[in-house]
CSV table of C-alpha atoms and ligand atoms in Angstrom, one decimal:
chain,number,residue,atom,x,y,z
A,28,MET,CA,-17.1,-2.4,-7.0
A,29,PRO,CA,-13.7,-2.1,-9.5
A,30,HIS,CA,-11.3,-2.0,-8.2
A,31,ILE,CA,-8.2,0.3,-6.9
A,32,ILE,CA,-4.9,1.1,-8.8
A,33,ALA,CA,-2.3,2.9,-6.9
A,34,PRO,CA,0.3,3.8,-9.2
A,35,SER,CA,3.6,3.7,-6.6
A,36,LEU,CA,6.3,7.1,-6.5
A,37,LEU,CA,8.6,5.1,-6.2
A,38,ALA,CA,9.8,4.0,-9.8
A,39,ALA,CA,9.6,8.0,-10.3
A,40,ASP,CA,11.4,9.2,-11.9
A,41,PHE,CA,12.3,11.6,-8.9
A,42,ALA,CA,14.3,15.0,-10.5
A,43,ASN,CA,10.6,14.8,-12.9
A,44,MET,CA,8.3,14.1,-9.6
A,45,GLN,CA,5.6,16.4,-10.7
A,46,ARG,CA,6.0,15.9,-14.0
A,47,ASP,CA,4.8,12.2,-12.7
A,48,VAL,CA,2.3,13.6,-9.9
A,49,GLU,CA,0.1,14.9,-12.9
A,50,LEU,CA,0.4,11.5,-15.4
A,51,VAL,CA,-1.2,10.3,-12.6
A,52,ASN,CA,-3.7,12.7,-12.0
A,53,GLU,CA,-4.9,12.4,-15.3
A,54,SER,CA,-5.0,8.6,-15.5
A,55,GLU,CA,-7.0,6.4,-14.5
A,56,ALA,CA,-5.2,5.3,-11.6
A,57,ASP,CA,-7.1,6.0,-7.2
A,58,TRP,CA,-4.4,6.3,-5.4
A,59,PHE,CA,-1.3,7.3,-4.7
A,60,HIS,CA,1.1,5.2,-3.3
A,61,ILE,CA,3.6,6.8,-0.8
A,62,ASP,CA,6.4,4.2,0.5
A,63,ILE,CA,8.0,5.6,2.8
A,64,MET,CA,11.1,3.5,4.6
A,65,ASP,CA,13.6,4.7,6.8
A,66,GLY,CA,16.5,2.0,6.4
A,67,VAL,CA,16.1,0.8,9.7
A,68,PHE,CA,12.8,-1.9,9.6
A,69,VAL,CA,13.5,-2.0,6.0
A,70,PRO,CA,17.7,-2.1,4.5
A,71,ASN,CA,16.6,1.2,2.2
A,72,ILE,CA,15.9,4.7,2.6
A,73,SER,CA,13.6,5.9,0.2
A,74,TYR,CA,11.6,9.2,1.2
A,75,GLY,CA,10.3,11.7,3.6
A,76,MET,CA,8.1,14.3,4.6
A,77,PRO,CA,9.0,17.6,2.6
A,78,VAL,CA,9.1,15.0,-0.4
A,79,LEU,CA,5.7,14.0,0.6
A,80,LYS,CA,4.8,17.3,0.9
A,81,ALA,CA,6.3,18.4,-2.7
A,82,ILE,CA,4.0,15.6,-4.0
A,83,ALA,CA,0.8,16.7,-1.4
A,84,LYS,CA,1.4,19.5,-3.5
A,85,HIS,CA,0.2,18.7,-6.9
A,86,ALA,CA,-1.8,14.9,-6.9
A,87,THR,CA,-5.7,15.2,-7.2
A,88,LYS,CA,-6.8,11.4,-5.3
A,89,PRO,CA,-5.5,10.2,-1.8
A,90,LEU,CA,-2.6,9.4,-1.0
A,91,ASP,CA,-2.2,5.5,0.9
A,92,VAL,CA,1.0,6.3,2.4
A,93,HIS,CA,2.9,3.0,3.5
A,94,LEU,CA,5.3,3.0,6.5
A,95,MET,CA,8.1,1.8,6.3
A,96,ILE,CA,9.3,2.4,8.9
A,97,VAL,CA,9.4,1.4,13.2
A,98,ASP,CA,7.8,3.2,16.2
A,99,PRO,CA,4.9,4.2,13.7
A,100,ASP,CA,3.1,6.4,16.4
A,101,ARG,CA,5.8,9.0,16.5
A,102,TYR,CA,5.1,10.6,13.2
A,103,ILE,CA,1.2,9.3,12.8
A,104,LYS,CA,0.5,13.1,13.2
A,105,THR,CA,3.4,14.4,11.4
A,106,PHE,CA,1.1,12.3,8.2
A,107,ALA,CA,-1.8,13.4,8.7
A,108,ASP,CA,-1.0,17.1,8.3
A,109,LEU,CA,0.6,15.9,5.3
A,110,GLY,CA,-2.4,14.9,3.3
A,111,SER,CA,-2.5,11.5,4.1
A,112,GLU,CA,-5.8,10.2,3.4
A,113,ILE,CA,-4.5,5.9,4.4
A,114,LEU,CA,-1.4,5.7,6.4
A,115,THR,CA,-0.9,2.2,6.3
A,116,VAL,CA,2.0,0.4,9.3
A,117,HIS,CA,3.8,-2.6,9.8
A,118,TYR,CA,2.7,-6.0,11.9
A,119,GLU,CA,5.9,-6.1,12.8
A,120,ALA,CA,7.3,-3.0,13.6
A,121,CYS,CA,4.4,-2.2,15.8
A,122,THR,CA,4.4,-3.9,19.8
A,123,HIS,CA,0.9,-2.5,20.3
A,124,LEU,CA,-1.2,-2.7,16.8
A,125,HIS,CA,-5.3,-2.1,18.3
A,126,ARG,CA,-3.4,1.8,19.4
A,127,THR,CA,-1.9,2.4,16.9
A,128,VAL,CA,-4.5,2.0,14.5
A,129,GLN,CA,-6.7,3.9,16.9
A,130,ALA,CA,-4.2,6.8,16.6
A,131,ILE,CA,-4.8,6.3,13.5
A,132,LYS,CA,-8.1,6.7,13.2
A,133,GLU,CA,-8.4,9.0,15.6
A,134,ASN,CA,-5.8,11.6,13.9
A,135,GLY,CA,-8.7,12.0,10.6
A,136,MET,CA,-6.9,8.7,8.9
A,137,LYS,CA,-8.1,5.4,7.5
A,138,ALA,CA,-6.4,2.7,9.1
A,139,GLY,CA,-5.0,0.4,7.5
A,140,VAL,CA,-1.8,-3.1,8.5
A,141,ALA,CA,0.8,-4.9,6.3
A,142,LEU,CA,2.0,-8.2,6.3
A,143,ASN,CA,5.5,-9.5,4.9
A,144,PRO,CA,5.6,-12.3,3.3
A,145,HIS,CA,6.2,-14.7,5.9
A,146,THR,CA,3.6,-13.0,8.1
A,147,PRO,CA,0.9,-15.1,8.4
A,148,VAL,CA,-2.7,-13.1,7.5
A,149,GLU,CA,-4.7,-15.2,10.5
A,150,VAL,CA,-2.0,-12.9,12.8
A,151,LEU,CA,-5.4,-10.2,12.2
A,152,ARG,CA,-8.1,-12.0,13.2
A,153,ASP,CA,-8.3,-9.9,16.5
A,154,ILE,CA,-7.7,-6.4,14.5
A,155,LEU,CA,-9.5,-7.1,11.7
A,156,ALA,CA,-13.2,-5.5,12.2
A,157,ASP,CA,-10.9,-2.1,12.7
A,158,LEU,CA,-9.2,-2.0,9.6
A,159,ASP,CA,-10.0,0.1,6.3
A,160,LEU,CA,-7.0,-1.6,5.0
A,161,VAL,CA,-4.6,-5.0,4.5
A,162,LEU,CA,-1.5,-4.7,2.5
A,163,ILE,CA,-0.7,-7.4,1.5
A,164,MET,CA,2.6,-7.6,1.2
A,165,SER,CA,4.2,-10.1,-2.1
A,166,VAL,CA,7.5,-8.9,-2.1
A,167,ASN,CA,10.1,-8.4,0.9
A,168,PRO,CA,10.0,-4.8,1.5
A,169,GLY,CA,12.3,-1.9,0.5
A,170,PHE,CA,13.0,-2.5,-3.2
A,171,GLY,CA,11.1,-1.9,-5.6
A,172,GLY,CA,11.1,-4.5,-9.3
A,173,GLN,CA,11.4,-7.0,-6.9
A,174,LYS,CA,9.9,-10.9,-8.5
A,175,PHE,CA,5.9,-11.4,-7.0
A,176,ILE,CA,5.9,-14.8,-4.3
A,177,ASN,CA,3.6,-17.0,-5.5
A,178,ARG,CA,2.6,-18.1,-2.5
A,179,THR,CA,0.6,-14.8,-1.5
A,180,TYR,CA,-2.7,-16.3,-3.9
A,181,GLN,CA,-2.8,-18.3,-1.0
A,182,LYS,CA,-2.4,-15.1,1.4
A,183,LEU,CA,-5.0,-13.9,-0.9
A,184,ASN,CA,-7.3,-16.5,0.1
A,185,ARG,CA,-7.0,-16.8,3.3
A,186,LEU,CA,-7.7,-12.8,4.0
A,187,SER,CA,-10.9,-12.8,2.2
A,188,THR,CA,-12.4,-16.6,4.0
A,189,MET,CA,-11.5,-14.3,7.3
A,190,ARG,CA,-12.9,-11.1,6.2
A,191,ARG,CA,-16.2,-13.5,5.1
A,192,GLU,CA,-16.1,-15.3,8.3
A,193,MET,CA,-16.1,-11.7,10.0
A,194,ASN,CA,-18.0,-9.3,8.3
A,195,ALA,CA,-15.1,-7.2,8.1
A,196,LYS,CA,-14.7,-4.9,5.7
A,197,CYS,CA,-11.5,-3.7,5.4
A,198,LEU,CA,-10.0,-3.8,2.0
A,199,ILE,CA,-8.1,-5.9,0.7
A,200,GLU,CA,-4.0,-4.2,-0.8
A,201,VAL,CA,-1.3,-6.1,-2.6
A,202,ASP,CA,2.1,-4.6,-2.8
A,203,GLY,CA,4.6,-5.8,-5.2
A,204,GLY,CA,5.4,-7.5,-7.9
A,205,VAL,CA,2.2,-6.6,-9.8
A,206,GLY,CA,2.2,-6.1,-13.3
A,207,LEU,CA,-0.2,-6.7,-16.4
A,208,ASN,CA,0.8,-10.4,-16.3
A,209,ASN,CA,-1.0,-11.4,-12.3
A,210,SER,CA,-2.9,-8.6,-12.1
A,211,GLN,CA,-6.2,-10.4,-13.1
A,212,GLN,CA,-5.6,-13.9,-10.7
A,213,LEU,CA,-4.7,-10.5,-8.2
A,214,THR,CA,-9.0,-9.8,-7.9
A,215,ALA,CA,-10.2,-12.8,-8.3
A,216,HIS,CA,-8.8,-13.7,-5.5
A,217,GLY,CA,-10.2,-11.3,-2.9
A,218,ALA,CA,-7.8,-8.1,-4.1
A,219,ASP,CA,-9.5,-5.0,-4.1
A,220,ALA,CA,-6.8,-2.2,-4.8
A,221,LEU,CA,-2.9,-3.4,-6.8
A,222,VAL,CA,-0.3,-1.2,-6.0
A,223,ALA,CA,2.0,-1.0,-8.8
A,224,GLY,CA,5.7,0.7,-8.9
A,225,SER,CA,7.5,-0.5,-11.8
A,226,ALA,CA,4.9,-2.1,-14.1
A,227,ILE,CA,3.7,1.3,-14.1
A,228,PHE,CA,6.5,3.8,-14.2
A,229,ARG,CA,8.9,1.3,-16.8
A,230,ALA,CA,6.3,1.0,-18.8
A,231,THR,CA,6.6,2.3,-22.6
A,232,SER,CA,3.0,4.4,-21.7
A,233,PRO,CA,2.2,4.4,-18.1
A,234,LEU,CA,-0.8,5.5,-18.8
A,235,ASP,CA,-1.4,2.2,-20.9
A,236,VAL,CA,-0.3,0.6,-18.0
A,237,ILE,CA,-2.5,2.0,-15.8
A,238,SER,CA,-6.3,1.3,-18.0
A,239,GLU,CA,-5.7,-2.2,-19.1
A,240,LEU,CA,-4.9,-3.0,-15.3
A,241,LYS,CA,-7.8,-0.9,-14.2
A,242,VAL,CA,-9.8,-3.7,-16.4
A,243,SER,CA,-8.3,-6.3,-15.6
B,7,DX5,C1,8.3,-2.0,-1.7
B,7,DX5,C2,7.2,-1.2,-2.2
B,7,DX5,C3,6.2,-1.1,-2.9
B,7,DX5,C4,6.9,-0.7,-4.2
B,7,DX5,C5,6.7,-1.3,-5.3
B,7,DX5,O1,8.5,-2.6,-0.7
B,7,DX5,O2,6.7,-1.4,-1.0
B,7,DX5,O3,5.6,-0.7,-3.1
B,7,DX5,O4,7.4,0.2,-5.1
B,7,DX5,O5,7.4,-1.9,-6.3
B,7,DX5,P1,6.8,-3.5,-7.6
B,7,DX5,O6,5.2,-2.9,-8.2
B,7,DX5,O7,8.1,-2.3,-8.8
B,7,DX5,O8,7.5,-4.0,-6.9
B,8,ZN,ZN1,4.7,-0.1,-0.9
């Protein structure tokens, strides 16, 4: 299966959101990556439900929603109602992760769990079989445009091995500092989905970068 490209709208031009959503619609990208930050779990606030509603009105591809918020259980139904196809919560933000994952699925969405750079992949061993996606953060969450953390490759190796050993079916997504300089290495290390914000929206031709990421 060719890998998935998920442009992060965090790097879009918020004053021209419809234009940038349509750009992704017309591109070879597969998903929209939507970063929701609460200023508590991460030291930044991005955008919330009304903006997601506006994005969903124009988006023609699945919404891959990444919650960087504390107590995500409070909003699971809201994000389902807004049209999220995949809902990813942070391992570090969930005391009862199994319950949260079940609630995401009961609300008709695919369930993802994200890991901060310092969190070892082994903490997911007993829930991996229940997950549709594992998101490996390759920067500390909170901001776009940061430098990729090289240790990510080792985490990908270990997660791919664990997935194979357990015969689990989850996709592996990488988020943060991803671009044409590392996309090939990431997919070679087992990444199925690549999130890219700055690499796409700061480029002179975002459509070309998406096409290149897709074949890399
Ligand atoms: C960071 C977000 C990322 C961010 C990636 O906390 O989770 O999705 O938008 O941005 P780039 O690709 O610029 O590192
Ligand atoms: Zn993200």
